[in-house]
Short mmCIF file of C-alpha atoms in Angstrom, two decimals:
data_model
loop_
_atom_site.label_atom_id
_atom_site.label_comp_id
_atom_site.label_asym_id
_atom_site.label_seq_id
_atom_site.Cartn_x
_atom_site.Cartn_y
_atom_site.Cartn_z
CA MET A 1 0.00 0.00 0.00
CA ASP A 2 2.87 2.39 0.85
CA HIS A 3 4.42 1.71 -2.58
CA TYR A 4 1.12 2.56 -4.29
CA ILE A 5 0.82 5.84 -2.34
CA ALA A 6 4.42 6.81 -3.10
CA GLY A 7 3.98 5.98 -6.78
CA THR A 8 0.79 8.02 -6.96
CA LEU A 9 2.47 11.03 -5.36
CA ILE A 10 5.47 10.87 -7.72
CA ALA A 11 3.15 10.62 -10.74
CA ALA A 12 1.12 13.59 -9.49
CA VAL A 13 4.30 15.70 -9.09
CA PHE A 14 5.50 14.85 -12.61
CA LEU A 15 2.04 15.63 -14.02
CA LEU A 16 1.99 18.99 -12.23
CA LEU A 17 5.47 19.90 -13.53
CA PHE A 18 4.41 18.92 -17.08
CA VAL A 19 1.27 21.11 -16.95
CA VAL A 20 3.18 24.13 -15.56
CA ARG A 21 5.90 23.80 -18.20
CA ARG A 22 3.30 23.41 -20.98
CA ASN A 23 1.42 26.52 -19.83
CA ASP A 24 4.67 28.52 -19.63
CA SER A 25 5.57 27.51 -23.16
CA LYS A 26 2.17 28.75 -24.35
CA LYS A 27 2.59 32.22 -22.90
CA PRO A 28 2.95 34.69 -25.78
CA ARG A 29 5.84 37.10 -25.94
CA LYS A 30 5.20 40.84 -26.09
CA VAL A 31 6.37 43.11 -28.89
CA SER A 32 6.16 46.83 -28.20
CA THR A 33 4.70 48.89 -31.04
CA THR A 34 4.44 52.67 -31.39
CA TYR A 35 2.65 54.52 -34.17
CA LYS A 36 1.35 58.01 -34.76
CA THR A 37 -2.02 59.44 -35.66
CA GLN A 38 -2.85 63.02 -36.56
CA ASN A 39 -4.03 63.75 -33.03
CA ASP A 40 -1.86 61.72 -30.71
CA VAL A 41 0.70 58.96 -30.28
CA PHE A 42 -0.82 55.66 -29.22
CA ARG A 43 1.32 52.88 -27.75
CA SER A 44 0.21 49.29 -27.64
CA SER A 45 1.70 45.95 -26.65
CA VAL A 46 0.88 43.35 -29.28
CA ASN A 47 1.32 39.71 -28.33
CA ALA A 48 2.93 37.32 -30.75
CA GLY A 49 0.52 34.40 -30.55
CA LYS A 50 -0.20 31.04 -32.08
CA ASN A 51 1.54 30.30 -35.41
CA GLY A 52 3.23 33.69 -35.27
CA SER A 53 -0.08 35.58 -35.71
CA PRO A 54 0.00 38.66 -33.47
CA THR A 55 -3.77 39.15 -33.50
CA ASP A 56 -6.89 37.38 -32.29
CA VAL A 57 -9.39 39.81 -33.82
CA ILE A 58 -9.25 42.40 -36.59
CA ILE A 59 -11.88 45.14 -36.29
CA VAL A 60 -12.58 47.20 -39.39
CA GLY A 61 -13.71 50.67 -38.32
CA ALA A 62 -13.43 52.59 -35.05
CA GLY A 63 -16.76 54.33 -34.82
CA VAL A 64 -19.07 53.77 -31.86
CA ALA A 65 -19.40 50.02 -32.51
CA GLY A 66 -15.77 49.38 -33.49
CA ALA A 67 -14.18 51.39 -30.68
CA ALA A 68 -16.48 49.97 -27.99
CA LEU A 69 -15.90 46.43 -29.28
CA ALA A 70 -12.11 46.91 -29.34
CA HIS A 71 -12.08 48.07 -25.72
CA THR A 72 -14.38 45.23 -24.65
CA LEU A 73 -12.41 42.45 -26.34
CA GLY A 74 -9.12 44.01 -25.23
CA LYS A 75 -10.38 44.08 -21.67
CA ASP A 76 -11.09 40.35 -21.95
CA GLY A 77 -7.47 39.72 -22.94
CA ARG A 78 -7.94 39.41 -26.72
CA ARG A 79 -5.23 40.77 -29.02
CA VAL A 80 -7.08 43.29 -31.18
CA HIS A 81 -6.00 45.15 -34.32
CA VAL A 82 -8.35 48.03 -35.23
CA ILE A 83 -8.04 49.60 -38.69
CA GLU A 84 -9.84 52.95 -39.04
CA ARG A 85 -9.97 55.00 -42.22
CA ASP A 86 -9.69 58.37 -40.45
CA VAL A 87 -8.66 58.72 -36.81
CA THR A 88 -9.37 62.46 -36.63
CA GLU A 89 -12.52 63.57 -34.81
CA PRO A 90 -15.61 62.78 -36.91
CA ASP A 91 -18.05 65.55 -37.75
CA ARG A 92 -21.55 64.09 -38.14
CA ILE A 93 -25.09 65.26 -37.46
CA VAL A 94 -26.44 61.88 -36.30
CA GLY A 95 -25.41 59.50 -33.53
CA GLU A 96 -25.73 62.29 -31.00
CA LEU A 97 -28.39 60.90 -28.67
CA LEU A 98 -27.80 57.83 -26.51
CA GLN A 99 -30.95 56.40 -24.97
CA PRO A 100 -30.96 55.29 -21.28
CA GLY A 101 -30.93 51.63 -22.36
CA GLY A 102 -27.77 52.33 -24.34
CA TYR A 103 -26.22 54.13 -21.37
CA LEU A 104 -26.84 51.04 -19.22
CA LYS A 105 -25.00 48.94 -21.81
CA LEU A 106 -22.19 51.50 -21.72
CA VAL A 107 -21.97 50.99 -17.95
CA GLU A 108 -22.00 47.22 -18.42
CA LEU A 109 -19.03 47.52 -20.78
CA GLY A 110 -17.12 49.85 -18.43
CA LEU A 111 -17.31 52.77 -20.87
CA GLU A 112 -19.59 55.17 -18.97
CA ASP A 113 -16.76 57.68 -18.49
CA CYS A 114 -16.76 58.25 -22.26
CA VAL A 115 -19.74 60.61 -21.83
CA GLU A 116 -17.75 62.66 -19.32
CA GLU A 117 -15.62 65.71 -20.17
CA ILE A 118 -17.37 66.20 -23.54
CA ASP A 119 -20.09 68.58 -22.28
CA ALA A 120 -22.71 65.84 -22.71
CA GLN A 121 -26.23 66.72 -21.58
CA GLN A 122 -28.61 64.53 -19.61
CA VAL A 123 -31.82 63.65 -21.44
CA LEU A 124 -34.77 62.72 -19.23
CA GLY A 125 -37.46 62.13 -21.82
CA TYR A 126 -39.24 63.59 -24.83
CA ALA A 127 -41.69 66.37 -25.53
CA LEU A 128 -44.18 65.95 -28.39
CA PHE A 129 -45.70 68.92 -30.24
CA LYS A 130 -48.67 68.86 -32.60
CA ASP A 131 -50.92 71.67 -33.80
CA GLY A 132 -49.89 74.00 -30.97
CA LYS A 133 -50.36 71.36 -28.26
CA SER A 134 -47.57 69.61 -26.36
CA THR A 135 -47.10 66.69 -24.00
CA ARG A 136 -44.09 65.59 -21.98
CA LEU A 137 -43.05 61.93 -21.90
CA SER A 138 -40.52 61.12 -19.18
CA TYR A 139 -38.30 58.06 -19.16
CA PRO A 140 -39.33 55.53 -16.46
CA LEU A 141 -36.10 55.91 -14.46
CA GLU A 142 -37.49 55.64 -10.92
CA LYS A 143 -35.83 52.27 -10.26
CA PHE A 144 -32.40 53.33 -11.50
CA HIS A 145 -29.47 55.28 -10.09
CA ALA A 146 -29.54 59.06 -10.60
CA ASP A 147 -26.78 58.85 -13.24
CA VAL A 148 -28.93 56.66 -15.48
CA SER A 149 -30.56 58.75 -18.18
CA GLY A 150 -30.17 59.51 -21.84
CA ARG A 151 -27.14 61.49 -23.00
CA SER A 152 -26.79 63.87 -25.93
CA PHE A 153 -23.47 65.18 -27.21
CA TYR A 154 -21.30 65.89 -30.21
CA ASN A 155 -20.88 62.54 -31.94
CA GLY A 156 -17.21 63.16 -32.73
CA ARG A 157 -16.26 63.95 -29.14
CA PHE A 158 -17.90 60.75 -27.93
CA ILE A 159 -16.16 58.62 -30.55
CA GLN A 160 -12.75 60.12 -29.75
CA ARG A 161 -13.21 59.30 -26.07
CA MET A 162 -14.12 55.72 -27.04
CA ARG A 163 -11.05 55.45 -29.27
CA GLU A 164 -8.77 56.76 -26.53
CA LYS A 165 -10.26 54.27 -24.10
CA ALA A 166 -9.75 51.39 -26.56
CA ALA A 167 -6.19 52.43 -27.44
CA SER A 168 -5.31 52.59 -23.74
CA ARG A 169 -5.62 48.79 -23.54
CA PRO A 170 -2.13 47.27 -23.81
CA ASN A 171 -3.27 44.59 -26.27
CA VAL A 172 -5.27 46.86 -28.63
CA ARG A 173 -3.59 48.39 -31.66
CA LEU A 174 -5.42 51.26 -33.39
CA GLU A 175 -4.07 52.00 -36.85
CA GLN A 176 -5.12 54.47 -39.54
CA GLY A 177 -5.74 52.72 -42.83
CA THR A 178 -8.38 51.92 -45.43
CA VAL A 179 -9.46 48.31 -45.73
CA THR A 180 -9.93 47.53 -49.40
CA SER A 181 -10.96 43.87 -49.22
CA LEU A 182 -11.40 40.80 -47.07
CA LEU A 183 -8.90 37.97 -47.58
CA GLU A 184 -10.73 34.74 -48.31
CA GLU A 185 -9.36 31.20 -48.53
CA ASN A 186 -11.59 28.22 -49.23
CA GLY A 187 -14.69 30.14 -48.10
CA THR A 188 -13.09 31.33 -44.85
CA ILE A 189 -12.11 34.93 -44.10
CA LYS A 190 -8.46 34.97 -43.02
CA GLY A 191 -7.93 38.71 -42.61
CA VAL A 192 -7.96 41.96 -44.58
CA GLN A 193 -6.00 43.85 -47.18
CA TYR A 194 -5.62 47.53 -46.40
CA LYS A 195 -3.81 50.67 -47.46
CA THR A 196 -1.94 52.64 -44.81
CA LYS A 197 -2.00 56.40 -44.42
CA ASP A 198 1.21 56.71 -46.46
CA GLY A 199 -0.12 54.50 -49.28
CA GLN A 200 1.44 51.13 -48.42
CA GLU A 201 -0.59 48.05 -49.37
CA LEU A 202 -0.52 45.63 -46.43
CA ARG A 203 -2.26 42.48 -45.27
CA ALA A 204 -3.33 41.64 -41.74
CA TYR A 205 -4.34 38.17 -40.57
CA ALA A 206 -6.49 37.01 -37.66
CA PRO A 207 -8.80 34.06 -36.99
CA LEU A 208 -11.75 36.47 -36.59
CA THR A 209 -12.47 39.65 -38.58
CA ILE A 210 -15.32 41.89 -37.41
CA VAL A 211 -16.54 44.48 -39.91
CA CYS A 212 -17.86 47.70 -38.30
CA ASP A 213 -17.21 50.19 -41.12
CA GLY A 214 -20.50 52.06 -40.81
CA CYS A 215 -23.49 52.89 -42.96
CA PHE A 216 -21.36 53.41 -46.10
CA SER A 217 -19.72 49.97 -45.73
CA ASN A 218 -18.00 48.66 -48.83
CA LEU A 219 -17.39 45.23 -47.29
CA ARG A 220 -20.89 44.19 -46.22
CA ARG A 221 -21.88 42.64 -49.54
CA SER A 222 -19.71 39.59 -48.96
CA LEU A 223 -21.17 39.01 -45.48
CA CYS A 224 -24.88 39.84 -45.83
CA LYS A 225 -27.63 40.54 -48.32
CA PRO A 226 -28.05 44.31 -48.01
CA LYS A 227 -31.44 45.82 -48.78
CA VAL A 228 -30.85 49.50 -48.06
CA ASP A 229 -33.82 51.86 -48.09
CA VAL A 230 -33.47 55.65 -47.90
CA PRO A 231 -36.90 56.95 -46.81
CA SER A 232 -35.73 60.49 -46.07
CA CYS A 233 -32.84 62.84 -45.35
CA PHE A 234 -32.01 64.86 -42.26
CA VAL A 235 -31.12 68.52 -42.62
CA GLY A 236 -29.01 69.53 -39.64
CA LEU A 237 -28.55 72.92 -37.93
CA VAL A 238 -27.04 74.04 -34.63
CA LEU A 239 -29.06 76.58 -32.63
CA GLU A 240 -27.09 78.75 -30.24
CA ASN A 241 -27.98 80.43 -26.94
CA CYS A 242 -31.60 79.33 -26.77
CA GLN A 243 -33.69 77.50 -24.20
CA LEU A 244 -35.73 74.44 -25.09
CA PRO A 245 -39.37 74.55 -23.91
CA PHE A 246 -38.67 71.45 -21.79
CA ALA A 247 -35.15 71.39 -20.37
CA ASN A 248 -33.16 68.14 -20.72
CA HIS A 249 -35.70 66.65 -23.11
CA GLY A 250 -35.66 65.73 -26.76
CA HIS A 251 -38.34 67.58 -28.72
CA VAL A 252 -40.32 66.01 -31.58
CA ILE A 253 -42.55 68.29 -33.65
CA LEU A 254 -45.15 66.41 -35.72
CA ALA A 255 -44.77 68.80 -38.61
CA ASP A 256 -45.78 68.75 -42.25
CA PRO A 257 -44.58 66.75 -44.14
CA SER A 258 -42.48 64.90 -41.51
CA PRO A 259 -41.02 65.32 -38.00
CA ILE A 260 -38.57 67.96 -36.76
CA LEU A 261 -36.22 67.11 -33.88
CA PHE A 262 -34.52 69.32 -31.30
CA TYR A 263 -32.18 68.17 -28.51
CA PRO A 264 -29.20 69.70 -26.67
CA ILE A 265 -25.69 68.66 -27.75
CA SER A 266 -23.77 70.94 -25.37
CA SER A 267 -24.50 73.40 -22.57
CA THR A 268 -24.98 76.22 -25.12
CA GLU A 269 -26.08 74.46 -28.33
CA VAL A 270 -29.19 72.68 -29.57
CA ARG A 271 -29.22 70.33 -32.54
CA CYS A 272 -32.10 70.67 -34.97
CA LEU A 273 -32.80 67.91 -37.48
CA VAL A 274 -35.43 68.54 -40.12
CA ASP A 275 -36.66 65.40 -41.84
CA VAL A 276 -37.17 65.79 -45.59
CA PRO A 277 -38.92 62.79 -47.22
CA GLY A 278 -37.27 61.19 -50.24
CA GLN A 279 -33.67 61.02 -51.34
CA LYS A 280 -33.43 64.48 -52.88
CA VAL A 281 -33.31 67.66 -50.84
CA PRO A 282 -33.32 71.30 -51.93
CA SER A 283 -29.89 72.57 -52.97
CA ILE A 284 -27.82 74.25 -50.26
CA SER A 285 -25.41 75.98 -52.65
CA ASN A 286 -28.00 78.02 -54.57
CA GLY A 287 -30.07 79.02 -51.51
CA GLU A 288 -33.05 76.74 -52.13
CA MET A 289 -32.52 74.96 -48.81
CA ALA A 290 -32.41 78.19 -46.80
CA ASN A 291 -35.61 79.37 -48.48
CA TYR A 292 -37.30 76.02 -47.80
CA LEU A 293 -36.34 76.10 -44.12
CA LYS A 294 -37.55 79.68 -43.66
CA ALA A 295 -40.78 79.36 -45.63
CA MET A 296 -41.90 75.80 -44.84
CA VAL A 297 -40.23 74.77 -41.60
CA ALA A 298 -39.80 77.92 -39.49
CA PRO A 299 -43.58 78.55 -39.11
CA GLN A 300 -43.95 75.06 -37.55
CA VAL A 301 -41.14 75.50 -35.01
CA PRO A 302 -42.19 76.24 -31.38
CA PRO A 303 -42.22 80.03 -30.72
CA GLU A 304 -39.45 79.72 -28.11
CA LEU A 305 -37.08 78.41 -30.79
CA HIS A 306 -38.21 80.37 -33.83
CA GLU A 307 -35.68 83.21 -33.64
CA ALA A 308 -32.74 80.90 -32.94
CA PHE A 309 -33.84 78.64 -35.81
CA VAL A 310 -33.96 81.48 -38.34
CA SER A 311 -30.57 82.76 -37.12
CA ALA A 312 -29.07 79.30 -37.60
CA VAL A 313 -30.43 79.16 -41.16
CA GLU A 314 -28.98 82.60 -41.93
CA ARG A 315 -25.55 81.60 -40.57
CA GLY A 316 -25.56 79.02 -43.33
CA ASN A 317 -23.89 76.03 -41.67
CA ILE A 318 -26.50 73.62 -43.04
CA ARG A 319 -25.67 69.91 -43.27
CA THR A 320 -27.52 66.97 -44.79
CA MET A 321 -27.46 63.23 -44.11
CA PRO A 322 -29.46 60.47 -45.82
CA ASN A 323 -31.47 58.33 -43.39
CA ARG A 324 -30.85 54.69 -44.16
CA SER A 325 -32.80 51.64 -43.10
CA MET A 326 -31.50 48.10 -43.57
CA PRO A 327 -32.80 44.96 -41.83
CA ALA A 328 -30.16 42.47 -40.67
CA ASP A 329 -29.90 39.66 -43.23
CA PRO A 330 -26.59 37.93 -42.48
CA GLN A 331 -24.79 35.46 -44.70
CA PRO A 332 -22.82 33.51 -42.07
CA THR A 333 -19.20 33.28 -43.18
CA PRO A 334 -16.44 31.44 -41.27
CA GLY A 335 -13.88 33.84 -39.85
CA ALA A 336 -15.98 37.00 -40.13
CA LEU A 337 -18.82 38.86 -38.44
CA LEU A 338 -20.76 42.05 -39.21
CA MET A 339 -21.75 44.63 -36.58
CA GLY A 340 -23.01 48.19 -36.22
CA ASP A 341 -24.48 50.19 -39.11
CA ALA A 342 -22.60 48.01 -41.59
CA PHE A 343 -24.93 45.21 -40.52
CA ASN A 344 -28.23 46.76 -39.44
CA MET A 345 -29.76 50.24 -39.70
CA ARG A 346 -33.04 51.86 -38.77
CA HIS A 347 -34.51 55.36 -39.17
CA PRO A 348 -32.67 57.63 -36.68
CA LEU A 349 -35.90 59.32 -35.52
CA THR A 350 -35.87 57.38 -32.24
CA GLY A 351 -32.11 57.57 -31.63
CA GLY A 352 -31.81 53.80 -31.22
CA GLY A 353 -28.73 53.04 -33.31
CA MET A 354 -26.10 53.26 -30.57
CA THR A 355 -28.30 51.30 -28.17
CA VAL A 356 -28.53 48.44 -30.68
CA ALA A 357 -24.77 48.51 -31.33
CA LEU A 358 -23.84 48.47 -27.63
CA SER A 359 -26.40 45.76 -26.88
CA ASP A 360 -24.91 43.66 -29.70
CA ILE A 361 -21.44 44.07 -28.20
CA VAL A 362 -22.66 42.80 -24.82
CA VAL A 363 -24.20 39.75 -26.53
CA LEU A 364 -21.00 39.06 -28.49
CA ARG A 365 -18.74 39.55 -25.46
CA ASN A 366 -20.74 37.02 -23.46
CA LEU A 367 -20.64 34.54 -26.35
CA LEU A 368 -16.87 34.82 -26.85
CA LYS A 369 -15.88 34.66 -23.17
CA PRO A 370 -15.75 30.84 -22.92
CA LEU A 371 -13.51 30.60 -26.02
CA HIS A 372 -9.75 30.35 -25.55
CA ASP A 373 -8.84 29.94 -29.21
CA PHE A 374 -10.47 31.38 -32.34
CA ASN A 375 -8.42 29.35 -34.83
CA ASP A 376 -11.07 26.71 -35.60
CA ALA A 377 -12.93 28.95 -38.06
CA ALA A 378 -15.64 26.43 -39.02
CA SER A 379 -16.57 25.63 -35.42
CA LEU A 380 -16.36 29.30 -34.42
CA GLY A 381 -18.61 30.29 -37.34
CA ARG A 382 -21.29 27.75 -36.44
CA TYR A 383 -21.14 28.83 -32.82
CA LEU A 384 -21.38 32.54 -33.66
CA GLU A 385 -24.51 31.99 -35.74
CA SER A 386 -26.30 32.13 -32.39
CA PHE A 387 -25.24 35.80 -32.13
CA TYR A 388 -27.59 36.69 -34.97
CA THR A 389 -30.52 35.16 -33.06
CA LEU A 390 -29.64 36.25 -29.52
CA ARG A 391 -29.48 39.91 -30.59
CA LYS A 392 -32.87 39.83 -32.29
CA PRO A 393 -35.39 40.62 -29.51
CA VAL A 394 -33.65 43.87 -28.51
CA ALA A 395 -32.50 44.97 -31.97
CA SER A 396 -35.76 44.08 -33.75
CA THR A 397 -37.89 45.92 -31.18
CA ILE A 398 -35.89 49.13 -31.59
CA ASN A 399 -35.74 48.76 -35.38
CA THR A 400 -39.47 48.09 -35.73
CA LEU A 401 -40.41 50.96 -33.43
CA ALA A 402 -38.21 53.39 -35.39
CA GLY A 403 -39.71 52.42 -38.74
CA ALA A 404 -43.30 52.36 -37.49
CA LEU A 405 -43.08 55.67 -35.59
CA TYR A 406 -41.56 57.45 -38.57
CA LYS A 407 -44.49 56.41 -40.77
CA VAL A 408 -47.08 57.26 -38.11
CA PHE A 409 -45.49 60.64 -37.30
CA SER A 410 -45.27 61.70 -40.97
CA SER A 411 -48.25 63.56 -42.38
CA SER A 412 -50.45 62.03 -45.07
CA PRO A 413 -53.45 63.17 -47.13
CA ASP A 414 -55.17 59.88 -46.24
CA GLN A 415 -57.81 60.43 -43.56
CA ALA A 416 -57.14 57.09 -41.87
CA ARG A 417 -53.43 57.94 -41.54
CA LYS A 418 -54.34 61.35 -40.13
CA GLU A 419 -56.51 59.66 -37.51
CA MET A 420 -53.69 57.26 -36.64
CA ARG A 421 -51.27 60.15 -36.18
CA GLN A 422 -53.68 62.05 -33.94
CA ALA A 423 -54.52 58.88 -32.00
CA CYS A 424 -50.83 58.27 -31.33
CA PHE A 425 -50.34 61.80 -29.97
CA ASP A 426 -53.47 61.56 -27.78
CA TYR A 427 -52.65 58.02 -26.59
CA LEU A 428 -49.21 59.11 -25.39
CA SER A 429 -50.76 62.19 -23.77
CA LEU A 430 -52.94 59.99 -21.54
CA GLY A 431 -49.96 59.38 -19.24
CA GLY A 432 -49.53 56.40 -16.94
CA VAL A 433 -48.99 53.06 -18.64
CA PHE A 434 -50.06 54.59 -21.98
CA SER A 435 -46.91 56.73 -22.06
CA THR A 436 -44.46 54.80 -19.84
CA GLY A 437 -44.90 51.59 -21.85
CA PRO A 438 -44.06 53.09 -25.26
CA VAL A 439 -41.30 55.30 -23.78
CA ALA A 440 -39.73 52.24 -22.09
CA LEU A 441 -39.61 50.65 -25.54
CA LEU A 442 -38.21 53.79 -27.16
CA SER A 443 -35.54 54.25 -24.49
CA GLY A 444 -34.29 50.68 -24.70
CA LEU A 445 -35.18 50.05 -21.06
CA ASN A 446 -37.80 47.42 -21.94
CA PRO A 447 -37.19 46.32 -25.54
CA ARG A 448 -39.76 43.53 -25.80
CA PRO A 449 -41.29 42.71 -29.21
CA LEU A 450 -44.66 41.62 -27.80
CA SER A 451 -45.00 44.83 -25.77
CA LEU A 452 -44.30 46.83 -28.93
CA VAL A 453 -47.02 45.07 -30.94
CA LEU A 454 -49.55 45.39 -28.11
CA HIS A 455 -48.99 49.14 -27.68
CA PHE A 456 -48.99 49.75 -31.44
CA PHE A 457 -52.38 48.11 -31.93
CA ALA A 458 -53.67 49.67 -28.70
CA VAL A 459 -53.05 53.03 -30.41
CA ALA A 460 -54.94 51.84 -33.49
CA ILE A 461 -57.90 50.54 -31.42
CA TYR A 462 -57.90 53.77 -29.43
CA GLY A 463 -58.15 55.68 -32.71
CA VAL A 464 -61.04 53.51 -33.92
CA GLY A 465 -62.85 53.92 -30.59
CA ARG A 466 -62.64 57.72 -30.90
CA LEU A 467 -64.14 57.47 -34.38
CA LEU A 468 -67.05 55.25 -33.33
CA LEU A 469 -68.04 57.15 -30.16
CA PRO A 470 -70.54 58.45 -29.30
CA PHE A 471 -72.41 57.45 -32.52
CA PRO A 472 -70.81 55.44 -35.32
CA SER A 473 -71.61 56.30 -38.91
CA PRO A 474 -70.86 54.31 -42.06
CA LYS A 475 -68.15 56.81 -43.03
CA ARG A 476 -66.47 56.67 -39.61
CA MET A 477 -66.67 52.87 -39.56
CA TRP A 478 -65.02 52.78 -42.99
CA ILE A 479 -62.23 55.11 -41.81
CA GLY A 480 -61.77 52.96 -38.69
CA ALA A 481 -61.43 49.81 -40.79
CA ARG A 482 -58.86 51.53 -42.99
CA LEU A 483 -57.03 52.72 -39.87
CA ILE A 484 -56.62 49.14 -38.62
CA SER A 485 -55.65 48.01 -42.11
CA GLY A 486 -53.15 50.88 -42.41
CA ALA A 487 -51.62 50.09 -39.01
CA SER A 488 -51.18 46.46 -40.06
CA GLY A 489 -49.65 47.61 -43.34
CA ILE A 490 -47.09 49.68 -41.41
CA ILE A 491 -45.89 47.24 -38.79
CA PHE A 492 -46.21 43.76 -40.33
CA PRO A 493 -43.82 44.33 -43.30
CA ILE A 494 -41.19 45.63 -40.86
CA ILE A 495 -41.63 42.60 -38.60
CA LYS A 496 -41.46 40.28 -41.62
CA ALA A 497 -38.18 41.89 -42.72
CA GLU A 498 -36.78 41.52 -39.20
CA GLY A 499 -37.82 37.87 -39.00
CA VAL A 500 -40.95 36.74 -37.14
CA ARG A 501 -39.41 33.58 -35.70
CA GLN A 502 -36.16 35.24 -34.59
CA MET A 503 -38.02 38.19 -33.12
CA PHE A 504 -40.78 36.41 -31.19
CA PHE A 505 -39.64 32.78 -30.88
CA PRO A 506 -35.82 32.81 -30.69
CA ALA A 507 -35.86 29.79 -28.36
CA THR A 508 -37.07 27.62 -31.27
CA ILE A 509 -33.87 28.21 -33.28
CA PRO A 510 -31.23 25.48 -32.78
CA ALA A 511 -28.26 27.88 -33.13
CA VAL A 512 -29.16 29.46 -29.78
CA TYR A 513 -28.15 26.28 -27.98
CA ARG A 514 -24.79 25.72 -29.68
CA ALA A 515 -21.93 25.41 -27.24
CA PRO A 516 -18.48 26.94 -27.86
CA PRO A 517 -16.02 24.67 -29.70
CA VAL A 518 -13.90 22.64 -27.29
CA GLU A 519 -10.13 22.52 -27.69
CA ASP A 520 -8.61 19.06 -28.01
#
């Protein structure tokens, strides 16, 4: 018996020494890298890993999605190479309002300090205006900490803070360059080909490439089936030294022909976005746009903002941005993944884009955590197919709400559509559950598909009830029937494009239950 015990102990010691030595031999060596951008010098420590590849993940694009993802994966110990076309501060007129649900995701990712030191403004809800009447819709924040609210800011300042945060990770490399193509081998993406700032053509390899190159993506076609719709354009202005009717609130004016938005982007400035239906807008260069804004839009602006609006038009710093909508329709490809606006877009009326992107990053982070090695591309690809399903309930709710609200809030000569628009305004004005429910959906605090459908048709039924009371007439009954039909015609095509099964019954999809590939 003593011999057996001694033999067991000796075997255990040898086994322990073997495991320790094997783990030590696996530890990657560090190579210090320094490179310059136009704004700063970033330093990163890049690990030389398996088969000499210094990178676990390549991220194409360092906007909100790319920068947040780089920081998140870097924080989890992944070796990340981010390639961004232009590392200078972006100058955009969208992506300036982060809903409370998105802020909570920012906290979950450890990025909440990115809204500090950029003069970001707290947003506590919305104010709706129609035909001289207004109603205030507050976010249901009673159960949350005082810091939890929406935030509005200059998009470029926020992105730069995110980039700085990502680049501060020792295993994240942020490089300026333009990715020209994905490198494919036997149906698997192996990396990217890109052109550096000084014109060098280089290749970068990694077992996983994540494309986050924004709404103008030139890489998405090989990873999804894009069906991009451009329902309207935003015309952007900055109003100075004016007070919004409701402080710390976004303002939505149900104007003719489509909504006008106001929200603060600094302590002294208010962003105005005028929605112009269609893909063509009046020319800025020949003065048509200024005339349009003064003649058509200014009379519909709240009196408190009228003077500041006209002054902003006369200063002439008018910007335009097409509003794109694109349902997620992925084409799963081993070695690659799509995220952000390159993958999925919705009308920016509800400010839900950043919330969707940050929510997607949380889903992806949780999926990747159990994985120690990304090199088995086929197994990784099958496993990551579950990402496309797990993200659906949150993303589809926000996408559907954005598309449906834009159509309801836009004016129409059709009487049934007019009734639906008025019913929506009056329904939200009722307060209580009639406002907190829809606002919880809008804010990303309760993004549930079933709740969205219930509230949408509650608005339609409320509109029909107003038509039929106190005494129904054949004409009113006909308008009511068309109202229900019109409501169905608005929401069901959006839900169909998002995917009924993925949106409402994700648990029935086998990919959800796939486990991470196990190393031999």
